Amino acid sequence: MKTLTLLRHAKSGWNDPVTRDFDRPLNAKGKRAAALIGRWLRDEGFAFDHVVASPAVRVTETLVDVSGGYGATITPEWDRRVYLASAATLLDVVHALPDTAGSALLVGHNPGLEDLVLMLVPRSDDDPYRIAVEGKYPTATVAQMTFDVASWADVAAGGGRFVGFTRPRDLDPSLGPDSD
């Protein structure tokens, strides 16, 4: 059994005068949401044997704030392939995870993360998590799936089962959608 947790980076700032998308930092709301998600991960007992993340600034800052809330440093393997990756590329990253890891965290971007979830979990009209993802995979949101496989290389389309889908606004309504 393998458990895959996906975390989309927290809300980034579009008003910052950076020249490259890669360098875009988090905004204040994103920092609050990331810390809250970190506390929630700790309180829910999440633990990861392996972490892979995009090296984009908004992802690195998300992990700093998540770690602060979590109470321990989450140290990823930085993988440039995760930056703005398609679901197919993200699945390649999953397939390359070490089989010694029973629980992995992948931190990246949309639409790739959302597309990966929709690829891995079978279509269902009565799965509330699947329905929520089909609506939107917001920033700083955690999706968790399990796979009845011994090797990450065997994770396949339709082979996942949702365990959870938690958005920052589920924990604090003030972190819901707005105009910032």
PDB file of N, CA and C in Angstrom, residues 26-105:
ATOM      1  N   LEU A  26       4.938  34.197  -2.389  1.00  0.00           N
ATOM      2  CA  LEU A  26       3.618  34.109  -1.766  1.00  0.00           C
ATOM      3  C   LEU A  26       3.151  35.493  -1.334  1.00  0.00           C
ATOM      4  N   ASN A  27       1.830  35.658  -1.260  1.00  0.00           N
ATOM      5  CA  ASN A  27       1.294  36.877  -0.654  1.00  0.00           C
ATOM      6  C   ASN A  27       0.955  36.566   0.810  1.00  0.00           C
ATOM      7  N   ALA A  28       0.480  37.553   1.539  1.00  0.00           N
ATOM      8  CA  ALA A  28       0.215  37.383   2.981  1.00  0.00           C
ATOM      9  C   ALA A  28      -0.836  36.302   3.242  1.00  0.00           C
ATOM     10  N   LYS A  29      -1.874  36.275   2.432  1.00  0.00           N
ATOM     11  CA  LYS A  29      -2.915  35.252   2.590  1.00  0.00           C
ATOM     12  C   LYS A  29      -2.334  33.855   2.354  1.00  0.00           C
ATOM     13  N   GLY A  30      -1.455  33.736   1.374  1.00  0.00           N
ATOM     14  CA  GLY A  30      -0.820  32.455   1.095  1.00  0.00           C
ATOM     15  C   GLY A  30       0.040  31.980   2.254  1.00  0.00           C
ATOM     16  N   LYS A  31       0.766  32.901   2.868  1.00  0.00           N
ATOM     17  CA  LYS A  31       1.600  32.542   4.018  1.00  0.00           C
ATOM     18  C   LYS A  31       0.740  32.043   5.185  1.00  0.00           C
ATOM     19  N   ARG A  32      -0.380  32.715   5.432  1.00  0.00           N
ATOM     20  CA  ARG A  32      -1.295  32.281   6.508  1.00  0.00           C
ATOM     21  C   ARG A  32      -1.872  30.904   6.200  1.00  0.00           C
ATOM     22  N   ALA A  33      -2.289  30.706   4.963  1.00  0.00           N
ATOM     23  CA  ALA A  33      -2.887  29.426   4.569  1.00  0.00           C
ATOM     24  C   ALA A  33      -1.872  28.291   4.688  1.00  0.00           C
ATOM     25  N   ALA A  34      -0.641  28.522   4.257  1.00  0.00           N
ATOM     26  CA  ALA A  34       0.390  27.483   4.325  1.00  0.00           C
ATOM     27  C   ALA A  34       0.678  27.088   5.777  1.00  0.00           C
ATOM     28  N   ALA A  35       0.793  28.070   6.660  1.00  0.00           N
ATOM     29  CA  ALA A  35       1.039  27.761   8.069  1.00  0.00           C
ATOM     30  C   ALA A  35      -0.130  26.981   8.676  1.00  0.00           C
ATOM     31  N   LEU A  36      -1.350  27.374   8.312  1.00  0.00           N
ATOM     32  CA  LEU A  36      -2.543  26.671   8.798  1.00  0.00           C
ATOM     33  C   LEU A  36      -2.553  25.223   8.315  1.00  0.00           C
ATOM     34  N   ILE A  37      -2.243  25.014   7.040  1.00  0.00           N
ATOM     35  CA  ILE A  37      -2.195  23.655   6.502  1.00  0.00           C
ATOM     36  C   ILE A  37      -1.111  22.850   7.211  1.00  0.00           C
ATOM     37  N   GLY A  38       0.014  23.467   7.514  1.00  0.00           N
ATOM     38  CA  GLY A  38       1.066  22.780   8.268  1.00  0.00           C
ATOM     39  C   GLY A  38       0.593  22.324   9.632  1.00  0.00           C
ATOM     40  N   ARG A  39      -0.119  23.197  10.353  1.00  0.00           N
ATOM     41  CA  ARG A  39      -0.667  22.821  11.668  1.00  0.00           C
ATOM     42  C   ARG A  39      -1.664  21.671  11.517  1.00  0.00           C
ATOM     43  N   TRP A  40      -2.500  21.759  10.476  1.00  0.00           N
ATOM     44  CA  TRP A  40      -3.493  20.715  10.233  1.00  0.00           C
ATOM     45  C   TRP A  40      -2.807  19.383   9.922  1.00  0.00           C
ATOM     46  N   LEU A  41      -1.769  19.397   9.083  1.00  0.00           N
ATOM     47  CA  LEU A  41      -1.032  18.169   8.769  1.00  0.00           C
ATOM     48  C   LEU A  41      -0.472  17.544  10.048  1.00  0.00           C
ATOM     49  N   ARG A  42       0.078  18.381  10.934  1.00  0.00           N
ATOM     50  CA  ARG A  42       0.615  17.894  12.214  1.00  0.00           C
ATOM     51  C   ARG A  42      -0.501  17.304  13.070  1.00  0.00           C
ATOM     52  N   ASP A  43      -1.599  18.067  13.220  1.00  0.00           N
ATOM     53  CA  ASP A  43      -2.692  17.627  14.085  1.00  0.00           C
ATOM     54  C   ASP A  43      -3.349  16.344  13.580  1.00  0.00           C
ATOM     55  N   GLU A  44      -3.353  16.152  12.264  1.00  0.00           N
ATOM     56  CA  GLU A  44      -3.955  14.949  11.668  1.00  0.00           C
ATOM     57  C   GLU A  44      -2.975  13.776  11.614  1.00  0.00           C
ATOM     58  N   GLY A  45      -1.736  13.997  12.035  1.00  0.00           N
ATOM     59  CA  GLY A  45      -0.757  12.927  12.092  1.00  0.00           C
ATOM     60  C   GLY A  45      -0.108  12.561  10.765  1.00  0.00           C
ATOM     61  N   PHE A  46      -0.112  13.485   9.815  1.00  0.00           N
ATOM     62  CA  PHE A  46       0.533  13.213   8.533  1.00  0.00           C
ATOM     63  C   PHE A  46       2.036  13.089   8.737  1.00  0.00           C
ATOM     64  N   ALA A  47       2.630  12.113   8.082  1.00  0.00           N
ATOM     65  CA  ALA A  47       4.080  11.944   8.073  1.00  0.00           C
ATOM     66  C   ALA A  47       4.468  11.450   6.679  1.00  0.00           C
ATOM     67  N   PHE A  48       5.617  11.858   6.221  1.00  0.00           N
ATOM     68  CA  PHE A  48       6.043  11.526   4.867  1.00  0.00           C
ATOM     69  C   PHE A  48       7.430  10.910   4.885  1.00  0.00           C
ATOM     70  N   ASP A  49       7.574   9.812   4.140  1.00  0.00           N
ATOM     71  CA  ASP A  49       8.871   9.158   3.999  1.00  0.00           C
ATOM     72  C   ASP A  49       9.717   9.823   2.919  1.00  0.00           C
ATOM     73  N   HIS A  50       9.059  10.498   1.989  1.00  0.00           N
ATOM     74  CA  HIS A  50       9.776  11.131   0.883  1.00  0.00           C
ATOM     75  C   HIS A  50       8.963  12.326   0.395  1.00  0.00           C
ATOM     76  N   VAL A  51       9.649  13.410   0.072  1.00  0.00           N
ATOM     77  CA  VAL A  51       8.993  14.632  -0.410  1.00  0.00           C
ATOM     78  C   VAL A  51       9.694  15.087  -1.683  1.00  0.00           C
ATOM     79  N   VAL A  52       8.898  15.411  -2.698  1.00  0.00           N
ATOM     80  CA  VAL A  52       9.414  15.955  -3.954  1.00  0.00           C
ATOM     81  C   VAL A  52       8.665  17.250  -4.215  1.00  0.00           C
ATOM     82  N   ALA A  53       9.392  18.288  -4.642  1.00  0.00           N
ATOM     83  CA  ALA A  53       8.747  19.585  -4.845  1.00  0.00           C
ATOM     84  C   ALA A  53       9.366  20.340  -6.011  1.00  0.00           C
ATOM     85  N   SER A  54       8.551  21.187  -6.596  1.00  0.00           N
ATOM     86  CA  SER A  54       9.005  22.151  -7.588  1.00  0.00           C
ATOM     87  C   SER A  54       9.942  23.134  -6.889  1.00  0.00           C
ATOM     88  N   PRO A  55      10.996  23.583  -7.567  1.00  0.00           N
ATOM     89  CA  PRO A  55      11.885  24.563  -6.952  1.00  0.00           C
ATOM     90  C   PRO A  55      11.423  26.018  -7.133  1.00  0.00           C
ATOM     91  N   ALA A  56      10.232  26.251  -7.670  1.00  0.00           N
ATOM     92  CA  ALA A  56       9.727  27.617  -7.843  1.00  0.00           C
ATOM     93  C   ALA A  56       9.642  28.317  -6.489  1.00  0.00           C
ATOM     94  N   VAL A  57       9.858  29.620  -6.481  1.00  0.00           N
ATOM     95  CA  VAL A  57       9.875  30.397  -5.239  1.00  0.00           C
ATOM     96  C   VAL A  57       8.584  30.205  -4.446  1.00  0.00           C
ATOM     97  N   ARG A  58       7.437  30.231  -5.101  1.00  0.00           N
ATOM     98  CA  ARG A  58       6.175  30.096  -4.356  1.00  0.00           C
ATOM     99  C   ARG A  58       6.025  28.728  -3.699  1.00  0.00           C
ATOM    100  N   VAL A  59       6.676  27.706  -4.250  1.00  0.00           N
ATOM    101  CA  VAL A  59       6.653  26.381  -3.622  1.00  0.00           C
ATOM    102  C   VAL A  59       7.648  26.339  -2.460  1.00  0.00           C
ATOM    103  N   THR A  60       8.841  26.890  -2.654  1.00  0.00           N
ATOM    104  CA  THR A  60       9.814  26.879  -1.559  1.00  0.00           C
ATOM    105  C   THR A  60       9.285  27.665  -0.369  1.00  0.00           C
ATOM    106  N   GLU A  61       8.648  28.811  -0.627  1.00  0.00           N
ATOM    107  CA  GLU A  61       8.073  29.599   0.465  1.00  0.00           C
ATOM    108  C   GLU A  61       6.889  28.874   1.111  1.00  0.00           C
ATOM    109  N   THR A  62       6.104  28.174   0.319  1.00  0.00           N
ATOM    110  CA  THR A  62       4.993  27.384   0.876  1.00  0.00           C
ATOM    111  C   THR A  62       5.543  26.364   1.864  1.00  0.00           C
ATOM    112  N   LEU A  63       6.600  25.666   1.474  1.00  0.00           N
ATOM    113  CA  LEU A  63       7.157  24.640   2.363  1.00  0.00           C
ATOM    114  C   LEU A  63       7.771  25.226   3.627  1.00  0.00           C
ATOM    115  N   VAL A  64       8.333  26.416   3.548  1.00  0.00           N
ATOM    116  CA  VAL A  64       8.850  27.077   4.748  1.00  0.00           C
ATOM    117  C   VAL A  64       7.698  27.338   5.726  1.00  0.00           C
ATOM    118  N   ASP A  65       6.584  27.880   5.207  1.00  0.00           N
ATOM    119  CA  ASP A  65       5.452  28.205   6.085  1.00  0.00           C
ATOM    120  C   ASP A  65       4.707  26.956   6.557  1.00  0.00           C
ATOM    121  N   VAL A  66       4.585  25.945   5.694  1.00  0.00           N
ATOM    122  CA  VAL A  66       3.979  24.676   6.114  1.00  0.00           C
ATOM    123  C   VAL A  66       4.836  24.061   7.217  1.00  0.00           C
ATOM    124  N   SER A  67       6.148  24.067   7.033  1.00  0.00           N
ATOM    125  CA  SER A  67       7.049  23.514   8.055  1.00  0.00           C
ATOM    126  C   SER A  67       6.888  24.241   9.387  1.00  0.00           C
ATOM    127  N   GLY A  68       6.735  25.562   9.332  1.00  0.00           N
ATOM    128  CA  GLY A  68       6.529  26.331  10.557  1.00  0.00           C
ATOM    129  C   GLY A  68       5.282  25.883  11.302  1.00  0.00           C
ATOM    130  N   GLY A  69       4.202  25.687  10.584  1.00  0.00           N
ATOM    131  CA  GLY A  69       2.965  25.212  11.201  1.00  0.00           C
ATOM    132  C   GLY A  69       3.064  23.766  11.648  1.00  0.00           C
ATOM    133  N   TYR A  70       3.764  22.970  10.885  1.00  0.00           N
ATOM    134  CA  TYR A  70       3.919  21.536  11.152  1.00  0.00           C
ATOM    135  C   TYR A  70       4.797  21.292  12.383  1.00  0.00           C
ATOM    136  N   GLY A  71       5.714  22.235  12.609  1.00  0.00           N
ATOM    137  CA  GLY A  71       6.599  22.108  13.765  1.00  0.00           C
ATOM    138  C   GLY A  71       7.865  21.323  13.476  1.00  0.00           C
ATOM    139  N   ALA A  72       8.107  21.015  12.221  1.00  0.00           N
ATOM    140  CA  ALA A  72       9.320  20.312  11.813  1.00  0.00           C
ATOM    141  C   ALA A  72       9.605  20.687  10.363  1.00  0.00           C
ATOM    142  N   THR A  73      10.863  20.688  10.027  1.00  0.00           N
ATOM    143  CA  THR A  73      11.237  21.046   8.661  1.00  0.00           C
ATOM    144  C   THR A  73      10.865  19.927   7.702  1.00  0.00           C
ATOM    145  N   ILE A  74      10.175  20.293   6.650  1.00  0.00           N
ATOM    146  CA  ILE A  74       9.860  19.353   5.572  1.00  0.00           C
ATOM    147  C   ILE A  74      10.895  19.617   4.486  1.00  0.00           C
ATOM    148  N   THR A  75      11.789  18.662   4.313  1.00  0.00           N
ATOM    149  CA  THR A  75      12.898  18.830   3.384  1.00  0.00           C
ATOM    150  C   THR A  75      12.644  18.009   2.125  1.00  0.00           C
ATOM    151  N   PRO A  76      12.392  18.678   1.020  1.00  0.00           N
ATOM    152  CA  PRO A  76      12.095  17.943  -0.205  1.00  0.00           C
ATOM    153  C   PRO A  76      13.333  17.659  -1.053  1.00  0.00           C
ATOM    154  N   GLU A  77      13.117  16.792  -1.998  1.00  0.00           N
ATOM    155  CA  GLU A  77      14.020  16.636  -3.137  1.00  0.00           C
ATOM    156  C   GLU A  77      13.467  17.626  -4.168  1.00  0.00           C
ATOM    157  N   TRP A  78      14.256  18.614  -4.550  1.00  0.00           N
ATOM    158  CA  TRP A  78      13.800  19.616  -5.510  1.00  0.00           C
ATOM    159  C   TRP A  78      13.902  19.019  -6.908  1.00  0.00           C
ATOM    160  N   ASP A  79      12.806  19.071  -7.652  1.00  0.00           N
ATOM    161  CA  ASP A  79      12.784  18.465  -8.985  1.00  0.00           C
ATOM    162  C   ASP A  79      12.188  19.464  -9.969  1.00  0.00           C
ATOM    163  N   ARG A  80      13.018  19.970 -10.848  1.00  0.00           N
ATOM    164  CA  ARG A  80      12.599  20.985 -11.829  1.00  0.00           C
ATOM    165  C   ARG A  80      11.451  20.483 -12.725  1.00  0.00           C
ATOM    166  N   ARG A  81      11.348  19.173 -12.909  1.00  0.00           N
ATOM    167  CA  ARG A  81      10.260  18.625 -13.731  1.00  0.00           C
ATOM    168  C   ARG A  81       8.882  18.951 -13.156  1.00  0.00           C
ATOM    169  N   VAL A  82       8.793  19.179 -11.858  1.00  0.00           N
ATOM    170  CA  VAL A  82       7.504  19.424 -11.209  1.00  0.00           C
ATOM    171  C   VAL A  82       6.979  20.828 -11.515  1.00  0.00           C
ATOM    172  N   TYR A  83       7.869  21.755 -11.858  1.00  0.00           N
ATOM    173  CA  TYR A  83       7.451  23.129 -12.141  1.00  0.00           C
ATOM    174  C   TYR A  83       6.525  23.160 -13.352  1.00  0.00           C
ATOM    175  N   LEU A  84       5.266  23.563 -13.118  1.00  0.00           N
ATOM    176  CA  LEU A  84       4.232  23.685 -14.152  1.00  0.00           C
ATOM    177  C   LEU A  84       4.078  22.412 -14.982  1.00  0.00           C
ATOM    178  N   ALA A  85       4.293  21.255 -14.359  1.00  0.00           N
ATOM    179  CA  ALA A  85       4.267  19.973 -15.054  1.00  0.00           C
ATOM    180  C   ALA A  85       2.854  19.528 -15.416  1.00  0.00           C
ATOM    181  N   SER A  86       2.780  18.750 -16.474  1.00  0.00           N
ATOM    182  CA  SER A  86       1.530  18.098 -16.864  1.00  0.00           C
ATOM    183  C   SER A  86       1.294  16.905 -15.935  1.00  0.00           C
ATOM    184  N   ALA A  87       0.097  16.376 -15.963  1.00  0.00           N
ATOM    185  CA  ALA A  87      -0.210  15.186 -15.168  1.00  0.00           C
ATOM    186  C   ALA A  87       0.681  14.017 -15.580  1.00  0.00           C
ATOM    187  N   ALA A  88       0.959  13.876 -16.870  1.00  0.00           N
ATOM    188  CA  ALA A  88       1.812  12.780 -17.348  1.00  0.00           C
ATOM    189  C   ALA A  88       3.225  12.893 -16.770  1.00  0.00           C
ATOM    190  N   THR A  89       3.770  14.102 -16.742  1.00  0.00           N
ATOM    191  CA  THR A  89       5.106  14.298 -16.170  1.00  0.00           C
ATOM    192  C   THR A  89       5.083  14.036 -14.671  1.00  0.00           C
ATOM    193  N   LEU A  90       4.046  14.498 -13.991  1.00  0.00           N
ATOM    194  CA  LEU A  90       3.941  14.252 -12.548  1.00  0.00           C
ATOM    195  C   LEU A  90       3.827  12.754 -12.260  1.00  0.00           C
ATOM    196  N   LEU A  91       3.123  12.031 -13.109  1.00  0.00           N
ATOM    197  CA  LEU A  91       3.034  10.582 -12.928  1.00  0.00           C
ATOM    198  C   LEU A  91       4.419   9.943 -13.101  1.00  0.00           C
ATOM    199  N   ASP A  92       5.225  10.459 -14.032  1.00  0.00           N
ATOM    200  CA  ASP A  92       6.605   9.977 -14.164  1.00  0.00           C
ATOM    201  C   ASP A  92       7.384  10.209 -12.869  1.00  0.00           C
ATOM    202  N   VAL A  93       7.169  11.366 -12.237  1.00  0.00           N
ATOM    203  CA  VAL A  93       7.827  11.671 -10.961  1.00  0.00           C
ATOM    204  C   VAL A  93       7.370  10.674  -9.896  1.00  0.00           C
ATOM    205  N   VAL A  94       6.088  10.396  -9.841  1.00  0.00           N
ATOM    206  CA  VAL A  94       5.548   9.416  -8.884  1.00  0.00           C
ATOM    207  C   VAL A  94       6.159   8.047  -9.142  1.00  0.00           C
ATOM    208  N   HIS A  95       6.225   7.643 -10.396  1.00  0.00           N
ATOM    209  CA  HIS A  95       6.796   6.328 -10.734  1.00  0.00           C
ATOM    210  C   HIS A  95       8.252   6.207 -10.291  1.00  0.00           C
ATOM    211  N   ALA A  96       8.962   7.312 -10.198  1.00  0.00           N
ATOM    212  CA  ALA A  96      10.376   7.299  -9.814  1.00  0.00           C
ATOM    213  C   ALA A  96      10.593   7.386  -8.301  1.00  0.00           C
ATOM    214  N   LEU A  97       9.511   7.511  -7.520  1.00  0.00           N
ATOM    215  CA  LEU A  97       9.669   7.569  -6.061  1.00  0.00           C
ATOM    216  C   LEU A  97      10.311   6.279  -5.560  1.00  0.00           C
ATOM    217  N   PRO A  98      11.109   6.367  -4.502  1.00  0.00           N
ATOM    218  CA  PRO A  98      11.746   5.148  -3.981  1.00  0.00           C
ATOM    219  C   PRO A  98      10.707   4.227  -3.328  1.00  0.00           C
ATOM    220  N   ASP A  99      10.799   2.960  -3.634  1.00  0.00           N
ATOM    221  CA  ASP A  99       9.834   2.012  -3.084  1.00  0.00           C
ATOM    222  C   ASP A  99       9.949   1.842  -1.581  1.00  0.00           C
ATOM    223  N   THR A 100      11.036   2.323  -1.001  1.00  0.00           N
ATOM    224  CA  THR A 100      11.167   2.298   0.458  1.00  0.00           C
ATOM    225  C   THR A 100      10.208   3.291   1.113  1.00  0.00           C
ATOM    226  N   ALA A 101       9.693   4.243   0.338  1.00  0.00           N
ATOM    227  CA  ALA A 101       8.757   5.247   0.863  1.00  0.00           C
ATOM    228  C   ALA A 101       7.335   4.699   0.771  1.00  0.00           C
ATOM    229  N   GLY A 102       6.691   4.602   1.913  1.00  0.00           N
ATOM    230  CA  GLY A 102       5.290   4.185   1.922  1.00  0.00           C
ATOM    231  C   GLY A 102       4.354   5.364   1.746  1.00  0.00           C
ATOM    232  N   SER A 103       4.816   6.541   2.181  1.00  0.00           N
ATOM    233  CA  SER A 103       4.008   7.757   2.108  1.00  0.00           C
ATOM    234  C   SER A 103       4.845   8.886   1.526  1.00  0.00           C
ATOM    235  N   ALA A 104       4.361   9.453   0.419  1.00  0.00           N
ATOM    236  CA  ALA A 104       5.113  10.507  -0.260  1.00  0.00           C
ATOM    237  C   ALA A 104       4.272  11.771  -0.374  1.00  0.00           C
ATOM    238  N   LEU A 105       4.960  12.902  -0.369  1.00  0.00           N
ATOM    239  CA  LEU A 105       4.333  14.209  -0.566  1.00  0.00           C
ATOM    240  C   LEU A 105       4.915  14.802  -1.839  1.00  0.00           C
TER     241      LEU A 105
END
